[in-house]
Amino acid sequence: MSAPSSTILWCRGGSEFSRAAADHVAALLARNPEAVVALPTGQTPLGLYAELVARAAAKQLSAAQARFFNLDDYLGLSVDHPLSYARFLREHFLMPAGVPKEHIRLLRGDAVRIEAECCDYEAAIAAAGGLDLAILGLGTNGHIGFNEPGSDWSAQTHVVSLSPETRATHVAQTQGKFAIPEYGVTVGISTIVAAREILLLVAGGAKARALAALRRGIPDPRWPVTALLTHRNLTVLAEAELQSAAAEGVMAPR
Ligand code: GLP
């Protein structure tokens, strides 16, 4: 078995960051047009999605044969709710990139039988052949998807109680316009680390502590992102501005 391989790429924020992320995804789609990809929500991947949509419009890439899942959503929101991650992904990426509906499976946060939905979701990922690539954002508290500090790293898709820090961040992002749900539903850490490749996107000064935890190189349940340290094909794309703030040791899987 090959040794874990982690790469950290530093690049300037804005369009340089978005292009670097899009290059990574485009390279996968060129190698494997039918790739199975898990997508994050949030401010960080917005530039990536805009870049992918622009490249698809310019016929520089096609996402039409790939299959897409999302990582997480709020519990109890319909897929059309303005806060819904499913809606976000449809609007910012899946529809403008021309991904056919039958290639999209998004978590239904408002499923009446949510446990059954979680099982179906895992089954759909497995039926697709597993994830070729999981693209991740990073929470200020180190969460990936909605796997909060203290999460069970062996969990698959499940319902989670959102931490006060996560909810406060989201209240601020929505300028208090919406009540932020207390619960989310997320692909579990075991599902994420089973992806054949992981791309972690880290942007914004508030992420320095979480990135520093990753760079310490020690798996620590208080920092869910450190579950990625054992992964065999992890690329971290981080804004150069974070390099000194997050410089606590060198990222090295143990
Ligand atoms: C949310 C989502 C995560 C996302 C994270 C970072 O909590 N559940 O999937 O990665 O926020 O978001 P942002 O990119 O807006 O900082």
PDB file of C-alpha atoms and ligand atoms in Angstrom:
ATOM      1  CA  MET A   1       0.000   0.000   0.000  1.00  0.00           C
ATOM      2  CA  SER A   2       1.340   3.441  -0.871  1.00  0.00           C
ATOM      3  CA  ALA A   3       2.219   5.935   1.852  1.00  0.00           C
ATOM      4  CA  PRO A   4      -0.190   8.803   2.544  1.00  0.00           C
ATOM      5  CA  SER A   5       0.384  11.681   0.183  1.00  0.00           C
ATOM      6  CA  SER A   6      -0.522  15.188   1.277  1.00  0.00           C
ATOM      7  CA  THR A   7       0.216  18.288  -0.690  1.00  0.00           C
ATOM      8  CA  ILE A   8      -0.401  21.829   0.395  1.00  0.00           C
ATOM      9  CA  LEU A   9      -0.586  24.412  -2.364  1.00  0.00           C
ATOM     10  CA  TRP A  10      -0.464  28.062  -1.369  1.00  0.00           C
ATOM     11  CA  CYS A  11      -1.880  30.609  -3.728  1.00  0.00           C
ATOM     12  CA  ARG A  12      -3.170  34.140  -3.668  1.00  0.00           C
ATOM     13  CA  GLY A  13      -6.871  34.533  -2.956  1.00  0.00           C
ATOM     14  CA  GLY A  14      -9.508  35.551  -5.459  1.00  0.00           C
ATOM     15  CA  SER A  15      -9.196  34.459  -9.060  1.00  0.00           C
ATOM     16  CA  GLU A  16      -5.836  32.721  -8.576  1.00  0.00           C
ATOM     17  CA  PHE A  17      -7.379  30.504  -5.894  1.00  0.00           C
ATOM     18  CA  SER A  18     -10.460  29.790  -7.998  1.00  0.00           C
ATOM     19  CA  ARG A  19      -8.403  28.931 -11.066  1.00  0.00           C
ATOM     20  CA  ALA A  20      -6.131  26.602  -9.116  1.00  0.00           C
ATOM     21  CA  ALA A  21      -9.141  24.784  -7.663  1.00  0.00           C
ATOM     22  CA  ALA A  22     -10.797  24.601 -11.086  1.00  0.00           C
ATOM     23  CA  ASP A  23      -7.572  23.254 -12.642  1.00  0.00           C
ATOM     24  CA  HIS A  24      -7.666  20.427 -10.120  1.00  0.00           C
ATOM     25  CA  VAL A  25     -11.274  19.518 -10.905  1.00  0.00           C
ATOM     26  CA  ALA A  26     -10.752  19.951 -14.653  1.00  0.00           C
ATOM     27  CA  ALA A  27      -7.778  17.565 -14.549  1.00  0.00           C
ATOM     28  CA  LEU A  28      -9.962  14.926 -12.901  1.00  0.00           C
ATOM     29  CA  LEU A  29     -12.768  15.405 -15.434  1.00  0.00           C
ATOM     30  CA  ALA A  30     -10.257  15.125 -18.278  1.00  0.00           C
ATOM     31  CA  ARG A  31      -8.913  11.846 -16.840  1.00  0.00           C
ATOM     32  CA  ASN A  32     -12.308  10.531 -15.889  1.00  0.00           C
ATOM     33  CA  PRO A  33     -15.308  12.320 -17.459  1.00  0.00           C
ATOM     34  CA  GLU A  34     -17.690  10.113 -15.450  1.00  0.00           C
ATOM     35  CA  ALA A  35     -16.079  10.963 -12.117  1.00  0.00           C
ATOM     36  CA  VAL A  36     -18.182  10.860  -8.963  1.00  0.00           C
ATOM     37  CA  VAL A  37     -17.713  14.081  -7.029  1.00  0.00           C
ATOM     38  CA  ALA A  38     -18.941  15.386  -3.662  1.00  0.00           C
ATOM     39  CA  LEU A  39     -19.439  19.148  -3.527  1.00  0.00           C
ATOM     40  CA  PRO A  40     -19.183  21.670  -0.696  1.00  0.00           C
ATOM     41  CA  THR A  41     -21.277  24.745  -0.043  1.00  0.00           C
ATOM     42  CA  GLY A  42     -20.131  28.075   1.401  1.00  0.00           C
ATOM     43  CA  GLN A  43     -18.319  31.221   0.366  1.00  0.00           C
ATOM     44  CA  THR A  44     -15.043  29.435  -0.346  1.00  0.00           C
ATOM     45  CA  PRO A  45     -16.091  27.357  -3.375  1.00  0.00           C
ATOM     46  CA  LEU A  46     -18.100  30.130  -5.063  1.00  0.00           C
ATOM     47  CA  GLY A  47     -15.143  31.216  -7.211  1.00  0.00           C
ATOM     48  CA  LEU A  48     -14.416  27.597  -8.134  1.00  0.00           C
ATOM     49  CA  TYR A  49     -17.983  27.103  -9.291  1.00  0.00           C
ATOM     50  CA  ALA A  50     -17.960  30.340 -11.310  1.00  0.00           C
ATOM     51  CA  GLU A  51     -14.707  29.275 -12.954  1.00  0.00           C
ATOM     52  CA  LEU A  52     -16.015  25.788 -13.781  1.00  0.00           C
ATOM     53  CA  VAL A  53     -19.222  27.231 -15.209  1.00  0.00           C
ATOM     54  CA  ALA A  54     -17.208  29.678 -17.351  1.00  0.00           C
ATOM     55  CA  ARG A  55     -14.971  26.862 -18.622  1.00  0.00           C
ATOM     56  CA  ALA A  56     -18.013  24.710 -19.393  1.00  0.00           C
ATOM     57  CA  ALA A  57     -19.593  27.622 -21.311  1.00  0.00           C
ATOM     58  CA  ALA A  58     -16.349  28.031 -23.260  1.00  0.00           C
ATOM     59  CA  LYS A  59     -16.364  24.276 -23.962  1.00  0.00           C
ATOM     60  CA  GLN A  60     -13.038  23.898 -22.166  1.00  0.00           C
ATOM     61  CA  LEU A  61     -14.499  21.213 -19.938  1.00  0.00           C
ATOM     62  CA  SER A  62     -17.654  19.218 -19.563  1.00  0.00           C
ATOM     63  CA  ALA A  63     -19.235  18.155 -16.297  1.00  0.00           C
ATOM     64  CA  ALA A  64     -22.202  16.618 -18.088  1.00  0.00           C
ATOM     65  CA  GLN A  65     -21.071  13.018 -17.720  1.00  0.00           C
ATOM     66  CA  ALA A  66     -19.848  13.311 -14.139  1.00  0.00           C
ATOM     67  CA  ARG A  67     -22.052  12.484 -11.181  1.00  0.00           C
ATOM     68  CA  PHE A  68     -22.485  14.807  -8.236  1.00  0.00           C
ATOM     69  CA  PHE A  69     -23.423  14.513  -4.586  1.00  0.00           C
ATOM     70  CA  ASN A  70     -23.339  17.189  -1.899  1.00  0.00           C
ATOM     71  CA  LEU A  71     -21.685  16.982   1.481  1.00  0.00           C
ATOM     72  CA  ASP A  72     -24.286  18.385   3.772  1.00  0.00           C
ATOM     73  CA  ASP A  73     -27.404  20.470   4.304  1.00  0.00           C
ATOM     74  CA  TYR A  74     -29.523  21.870   7.082  1.00  0.00           C
ATOM     75  CA  LEU A  75     -32.059  19.531   8.591  1.00  0.00           C
ATOM     76  CA  GLY A  76     -35.695  20.331   7.892  1.00  0.00           C
ATOM     77  CA  LEU A  77     -35.280  22.744   4.980  1.00  0.00           C
ATOM     78  CA  SER A  78     -36.856  22.000   1.639  1.00  0.00           C
ATOM     79  CA  VAL A  79     -34.507  21.880  -1.330  1.00  0.00           C
ATOM     80  CA  ASP A  80     -35.995  25.188  -2.489  1.00  0.00           C
ATOM     81  CA  HIS A  81     -35.477  27.079   0.775  1.00  0.00           C
ATOM     82  CA  PRO A  82     -33.110  30.047   0.288  1.00  0.00           C
ATOM     83  CA  LEU A  83     -30.700  28.578   2.878  1.00  0.00           C
ATOM     84  CA  SER A  84     -30.745  25.083   1.423  1.00  0.00           C
ATOM     85  CA  TYR A  85     -27.380  23.818   0.257  1.00  0.00           C
ATOM     86  CA  ALA A  86     -29.106  21.818  -2.464  1.00  0.00           C
ATOM     87  CA  ARG A  87     -30.516  25.031  -3.861  1.00  0.00           C
ATOM     88  CA  PHE A  88     -27.118  26.746  -3.588  1.00  0.00           C
ATOM     89  CA  LEU A  89     -25.415  24.004  -5.583  1.00  0.00           C
ATOM     90  CA  ARG A  90     -28.115  23.853  -8.212  1.00  0.00           C
ATOM     91  CA  GLU A  91     -27.964  27.630  -8.711  1.00  0.00           C
ATOM     92  CA  HIS A  92     -24.222  28.202  -8.540  1.00  0.00           C
ATOM     93  CA  PHE A  93     -22.921  25.145 -10.288  1.00  0.00           C
ATOM     94  CA  LEU A  94     -25.053  22.203 -11.344  1.00  0.00           C
ATOM     95  CA  MET A  95     -27.586  23.964 -13.545  1.00  0.00           C
ATOM     96  CA  PRO A  96     -25.301  26.554 -15.185  1.00  0.00           C
ATOM     97  CA  ALA A  97     -22.667  23.865 -15.784  1.00  0.00           C
ATOM     98  CA  GLY A  98     -25.255  21.769 -17.615  1.00  0.00           C
ATOM     99  CA  VAL A  99     -25.218  18.713 -15.361  1.00  0.00           C
ATOM    100  CA  PRO A 100     -28.229  16.542 -16.199  1.00  0.00           C
ATOM    101  CA  LYS A 101     -30.670  15.922 -13.353  1.00  0.00           C
ATOM    102  CA  GLU A 102     -30.111  12.179 -13.454  1.00  0.00           C
ATOM    103  CA  HIS A 103     -26.448  12.734 -12.568  1.00  0.00           C
ATOM    104  CA  ILE A 104     -27.287  14.673  -9.413  1.00  0.00           C
ATOM    105  CA  ARG A 105     -28.158  13.261  -6.009  1.00  0.00           C
ATOM    106  CA  LEU A 106     -28.403  15.812  -3.206  1.00  0.00           C
ATOM    107  CA  LEU A 107     -29.249  15.191   0.424  1.00  0.00           C
ATOM    108  CA  ARG A 108     -32.891  15.836   1.250  1.00  0.00           C
ATOM    109  CA  GLY A 109     -32.702  17.734   4.512  1.00  0.00           C
ATOM    110  CA  ASP A 110     -36.480  17.714   4.811  1.00  0.00           C
ATOM    111  CA  ALA A 111     -36.937  13.972   4.318  1.00  0.00           C
ATOM    112  CA  VAL A 112     -39.611  12.735   6.702  1.00  0.00           C
ATOM    113  CA  ARG A 113     -37.691   9.539   7.357  1.00  0.00           C
ATOM    114  CA  ILE A 114     -34.288  11.123   7.671  1.00  0.00           C
ATOM    115  CA  GLU A 115     -32.498   7.960   8.845  1.00  0.00           C
ATOM    116  CA  ALA A 116     -33.749   6.159   5.730  1.00  0.00           C
ATOM    117  CA  GLU A 117     -32.612   9.116   3.626  1.00  0.00           C
ATOM    118  CA  CYS A 118     -29.114   8.850   5.132  1.00  0.00           C
ATOM    119  CA  CYS A 119     -28.994   5.116   4.297  1.00  0.00           C
ATOM    120  CA  ASP A 120     -30.308   5.741   0.763  1.00  0.00           C
ATOM    121  CA  TYR A 121     -27.704   8.422   0.280  1.00  0.00           C
ATOM    122  CA  GLU A 122     -24.865   6.119   1.266  1.00  0.00           C
ATOM    123  CA  ALA A 123     -26.317   3.443  -0.997  1.00  0.00           C
ATOM    124  CA  ALA A 124     -26.450   5.902  -3.907  1.00  0.00           C
ATOM    125  CA  ILE A 125     -22.790   6.834  -3.412  1.00  0.00           C
ATOM    126  CA  ALA A 126     -21.852   3.164  -3.260  1.00  0.00           C
ATOM    127  CA  ALA A 127     -23.949   2.368  -6.347  1.00  0.00           C
ATOM    128  CA  ALA A 128     -22.104   5.130  -8.215  1.00  0.00           C
ATOM    129  CA  GLY A 129     -18.849   3.315  -7.395  1.00  0.00           C
ATOM    130  CA  GLY A 130     -17.846   5.525  -4.455  1.00  0.00           C
ATOM    131  CA  LEU A 131     -16.497   9.052  -4.563  1.00  0.00           C
ATOM    132  CA  ASP A 132     -13.606   9.769  -6.896  1.00  0.00           C
ATOM    133  CA  LEU A 133     -13.190  13.225  -5.416  1.00  0.00           C
ATOM    134  CA  ALA A 134     -14.512  14.921  -2.301  1.00  0.00           C
ATOM    135  CA  ILE A 135     -14.108  18.691  -2.472  1.00  0.00           C
ATOM    136  CA  LEU A 136     -14.254  20.137   1.027  1.00  0.00           C
ATOM    137  CA  GLY A 137     -14.509  23.541   2.642  1.00  0.00           C
ATOM    138  CA  LEU A 138     -13.344  24.077   6.207  1.00  0.00           C
ATOM    139  CA  GLY A 139     -15.325  25.379   9.156  1.00  0.00           C
ATOM    140  CA  THR A 140     -13.668  27.858  11.528  1.00  0.00           C
ATOM    141  CA  ASN A 141     -13.826  25.137  14.191  1.00  0.00           C
ATOM    142  CA  GLY A 142     -12.255  22.557  11.886  1.00  0.00           C
ATOM    143  CA  HIS A 143     -15.475  20.955  10.699  1.00  0.00           C
ATOM    144  CA  ILE A 144     -15.647  19.258   7.322  1.00  0.00           C
ATOM    145  CA  GLY A 145     -19.103  18.897   5.845  1.00  0.00           C
ATOM    146  CA  PHE A 146     -21.086  19.356   9.058  1.00  0.00           C
ATOM    147  CA  ASN A 147     -18.890  16.960  11.033  1.00  0.00           C
ATOM    148  CA  GLU A 148     -18.371  19.066  14.108  1.00  0.00           C
ATOM    149  CA  PRO A 149     -15.605  18.766  16.743  1.00  0.00           C
ATOM    150  CA  GLY A 150     -15.971  15.508  18.658  1.00  0.00           C
ATOM    151  CA  SER A 151     -17.694  13.738  15.737  1.00  0.00           C
ATOM    152  CA  ASP A 152     -17.377   9.997  15.396  1.00  0.00           C
ATOM    153  CA  TRP A 153     -14.844   9.491  12.622  1.00  0.00           C
ATOM    154  CA  SER A 154     -16.345   6.111  11.735  1.00  0.00           C
ATOM    155  CA  ALA A 155     -19.765   7.614  10.961  1.00  0.00           C
ATOM    156  CA  GLN A 156     -21.422   7.597   7.575  1.00  0.00           C
ATOM    157  CA  THR A 157     -24.185  10.034   6.535  1.00  0.00           C
ATOM    158  CA  HIS A 158     -26.029  11.142   9.670  1.00  0.00           C
ATOM    159  CA  VAL A 159     -27.880  13.922  11.464  1.00  0.00           C
ATOM    160  CA  VAL A 160     -25.750  16.293  13.534  1.00  0.00           C
ATOM    161  CA  SER A 161     -26.345  18.941  16.135  1.00  0.00           C
ATOM    162  CA  LEU A 162     -24.705  22.135  14.909  1.00  0.00           C
ATOM    163  CA  SER A 163     -22.250  23.785  17.277  1.00  0.00           C
ATOM    164  CA  PRO A 164     -22.885  27.297  18.636  1.00  0.00           C
ATOM    165  CA  GLU A 165     -19.803  28.502  16.700  1.00  0.00           C
ATOM    166  CA  THR A 166     -21.098  27.116  13.417  1.00  0.00           C
ATOM    167  CA  ARG A 167     -24.566  28.559  13.947  1.00  0.00           C
ATOM    168  CA  ALA A 168     -23.139  31.961  14.926  1.00  0.00           C
ATOM    169  CA  THR A 169     -21.010  32.022  11.763  1.00  0.00           C
ATOM    170  CA  HIS A 170     -24.034  31.238   9.651  1.00  0.00           C
ATOM    171  CA  VAL A 171     -26.207  33.836  11.402  1.00  0.00           C
ATOM    172  CA  ALA A 172     -23.543  36.433  10.587  1.00  0.00           C
ATOM    173  CA  GLN A 173     -23.303  35.270   6.964  1.00  0.00           C
ATOM    174  CA  THR A 174     -27.040  35.619   6.467  1.00  0.00           C
ATOM    175  CA  GLN A 175     -27.139  38.951   8.342  1.00  0.00           C
ATOM    176  CA  GLY A 176     -29.702  37.468  10.681  1.00  0.00           C
ATOM    177  CA  LYS A 177     -32.307  37.274   7.913  1.00  0.00           C
ATOM    178  CA  PHE A 178     -33.048  33.594   8.531  1.00  0.00           C
ATOM    179  CA  ALA A 179     -33.318  31.427  11.584  1.00  0.00           C
ATOM    180  CA  ILE A 180     -30.428  28.982  11.385  1.00  0.00           C
ATOM    181  CA  PRO A 181     -31.560  25.400  12.021  1.00  0.00           C
ATOM    182  CA  GLU A 182     -30.171  23.615  15.065  1.00  0.00           C
ATOM    183  CA  TYR A 183     -29.401  20.449  13.148  1.00  0.00           C
ATOM    184  CA  GLY A 184     -27.766  19.462   9.927  1.00  0.00           C
ATOM    185  CA  VAL A 185     -27.334  16.300   7.938  1.00  0.00           C
ATOM    186  CA  THR A 186     -23.901  15.428   6.656  1.00  0.00           C
ATOM    187  CA  VAL A 187     -21.900  12.819   4.873  1.00  0.00           C
ATOM    188  CA  GLY A 188     -19.804  11.271   7.627  1.00  0.00           C
ATOM    189  CA  ILE A 189     -16.056  11.375   7.986  1.00  0.00           C
ATOM    190  CA  SER A 190     -15.732   7.719   7.016  1.00  0.00           C
ATOM    191  CA  THR A 191     -17.569   8.489   3.753  1.00  0.00           C
ATOM    192  CA  ILE A 192     -15.300  11.464   3.112  1.00  0.00           C
ATOM    193  CA  VAL A 193     -12.040   9.630   3.755  1.00  0.00           C
ATOM    194  CA  ALA A 194     -13.219   6.753   1.548  1.00  0.00           C
ATOM    195  CA  ALA A 195     -13.074   9.149  -1.436  1.00  0.00           C
ATOM    196  CA  ARG A 196     -10.213   8.258  -3.730  1.00  0.00           C
ATOM    197  CA  GLU A 197      -9.055  11.854  -3.751  1.00  0.00           C
ATOM    198  CA  ILE A 198      -9.712  14.850  -1.502  1.00  0.00           C
ATOM    199  CA  LEU A 199      -9.362  18.538  -2.303  1.00  0.00           C
ATOM    200  CA  LEU A 200      -9.626  20.775   0.766  1.00  0.00           C
ATOM    201  CA  LEU A 201     -10.207  24.466   0.061  1.00  0.00           C
ATOM    202  CA  VAL A 202      -9.108  26.892   2.762  1.00  0.00           C
ATOM    203  CA  ALA A 203      -9.685  30.613   2.391  1.00  0.00           C
ATOM    204  CA  GLY A 204     -10.260  33.468   4.799  1.00  0.00           C
ATOM    205  CA  GLY A 205      -8.393  34.543   7.943  1.00  0.00           C
ATOM    206  CA  ALA A 206     -10.939  32.898  10.242  1.00  0.00           C
ATOM    207  CA  LYS A 207      -9.647  29.511   9.095  1.00  0.00           C
ATOM    208  CA  ALA A 208      -6.104  29.962  10.462  1.00  0.00           C
ATOM    209  CA  ARG A 209      -6.632  27.976  13.691  1.00  0.00           C
ATOM    210  CA  ALA A 210      -8.251  25.059  11.897  1.00  0.00           C
ATOM    211  CA  LEU A 211      -5.536  25.002   9.250  1.00  0.00           C
ATOM    212  CA  ALA A 212      -2.862  25.180  11.947  1.00  0.00           C
ATOM    213  CA  ALA A 213      -4.439  22.119  13.599  1.00  0.00           C
ATOM    214  CA  LEU A 214      -4.148  20.247  10.313  1.00  0.00           C
ATOM    215  CA  ARG A 215      -0.571  21.342   9.842  1.00  0.00           C
ATOM    216  CA  ARG A 216       0.381  20.078  13.309  1.00  0.00           C
ATOM    217  CA  GLY A 217       0.005  16.677  11.700  1.00  0.00           C
ATOM    218  CA  ILE A 218      -1.608  14.941  14.667  1.00  0.00           C
ATOM    219  CA  PRO A 219      -5.091  13.409  14.290  1.00  0.00           C
ATOM    220  CA  ASP A 220      -7.215  15.108  16.963  1.00  0.00           C
ATOM    221  CA  PRO A 221     -10.993  14.549  17.342  1.00  0.00           C
ATOM    222  CA  ARG A 222     -11.340  18.178  18.497  1.00  0.00           C
ATOM    223  CA  TRP A 223     -10.383  19.154  14.948  1.00  0.00           C
ATOM    224  CA  PRO A 224     -12.366  16.977  12.497  1.00  0.00           C
ATOM    225  CA  VAL A 225     -10.239  18.163   9.579  1.00  0.00           C
ATOM    226  CA  THR A 226      -7.309  16.223  11.046  1.00  0.00           C
ATOM    227  CA  ALA A 227      -9.141  13.011  10.076  1.00  0.00           C
ATOM    228  CA  LEU A 228      -7.806  13.746   6.594  1.00  0.00           C
ATOM    229  CA  LEU A 229      -4.203  13.236   7.710  1.00  0.00           C
ATOM    230  CA  THR A 230      -4.321   9.520   7.037  1.00  0.00           C
ATOM    231  CA  HIS A 231      -5.718   9.976   3.534  1.00  0.00           C
ATOM    232  CA  ARG A 232      -3.626   8.681   0.641  1.00  0.00           C
ATOM    233  CA  ASN A 233      -4.396  11.471  -1.798  1.00  0.00           C
ATOM    234  CA  LEU A 234      -5.078  14.787  -0.102  1.00  0.00           C
ATOM    235  CA  THR A 235      -4.501  18.176  -1.687  1.00  0.00           C
ATOM    236  CA  VAL A 236      -4.960  21.272   0.431  1.00  0.00           C
ATOM    237  CA  LEU A 237      -5.375  24.490  -1.496  1.00  0.00           C
ATOM    238  CA  ALA A 238      -4.903  27.383   0.900  1.00  0.00           C
ATOM    239  CA  GLU A 239      -4.668  31.124   0.588  1.00  0.00           C
ATOM    240  CA  ALA A 240      -1.082  32.311   0.911  1.00  0.00           C
ATOM    241  CA  GLU A 241      -2.201  34.917   3.448  1.00  0.00           C
ATOM    242  CA  LEU A 242      -2.795  32.049   5.878  1.00  0.00           C
ATOM    243  CA  GLN A 243       0.694  30.637   5.596  1.00  0.00           C
ATOM    244  CA  SER A 244       2.245  32.378   8.600  1.00  0.00           C
ATOM    245  CA  ALA A 245      -0.906  32.486  10.726  1.00  0.00           C
ATOM    246  CA  ALA A 246      -1.368  28.737  10.284  1.00  0.00           C
ATOM    247  CA  ALA A 247       2.305  27.806  10.570  1.00  0.00           C
ATOM    248  CA  GLU A 248       2.152  25.548  13.597  1.00  0.00           C
ATOM    249  CA  GLY A 249       4.360  22.727  12.427  1.00  0.00           C
ATOM    250  CA  VAL A 250       4.449  21.020   9.107  1.00  0.00           C
ATOM    251  CA  MET A 251       1.524  18.943   7.886  1.00  0.00           C
ATOM    252  CA  ALA A 252       2.696  15.356   8.113  1.00  0.00           C
ATOM    253  CA  PRO A 253       0.385  12.378   8.371  1.00  0.00           C
ATOM    254  CA  ARG A 254       1.155  10.139  11.334  1.00  0.00           C
TER     255      ARG A 254
HETATM  256  C1  GLP B   1     -20.471  25.304   6.443  1.00  0.00           C
HETATM  257  C2  GLP B   1     -20.676  24.032   5.661  1.00  0.00           C
HETATM  258  C3  GLP B   1     -19.386  23.426   5.231  1.00  0.00           C
HETATM  259  C4  GLP B   1     -18.485  24.506   4.661  1.00  0.00           C
HETATM  260  C5  GLP B   1     -18.133  25.483   5.735  1.00  0.00           C
HETATM  261  C6  GLP B   1     -17.200  26.591   5.287  1.00  0.00           C
HETATM  262  O1  GLP B   1     -20.554  25.096   7.788  1.00  0.00           O
HETATM  263  N1  GLP B   1     -21.414  23.061   6.398  1.00  0.00           N
HETATM  264  O2  GLP B   1     -19.646  22.394   4.317  1.00  0.00           O
HETATM  265  O3  GLP B   1     -17.312  23.891   4.175  1.00  0.00           O
HETATM  266  O4  GLP B   1     -19.318  26.073   6.200  1.00  0.00           O
HETATM  267  O5  GLP B   1     -17.909  27.615   4.655  1.00  0.00           O
HETATM  268  P1  GLP B   1     -17.251  28.896   4.039  1.00  0.00           P
HETATM  269  O6  GLP B   1     -16.595  28.447   2.794  1.00  0.00           O
HETATM  270  O7  GLP B   1     -18.403  29.825   3.779  1.00  0.00           O
HETATM  271  O8  GLP B   1     -16.286  29.436   5.020  1.00  0.00           O
END
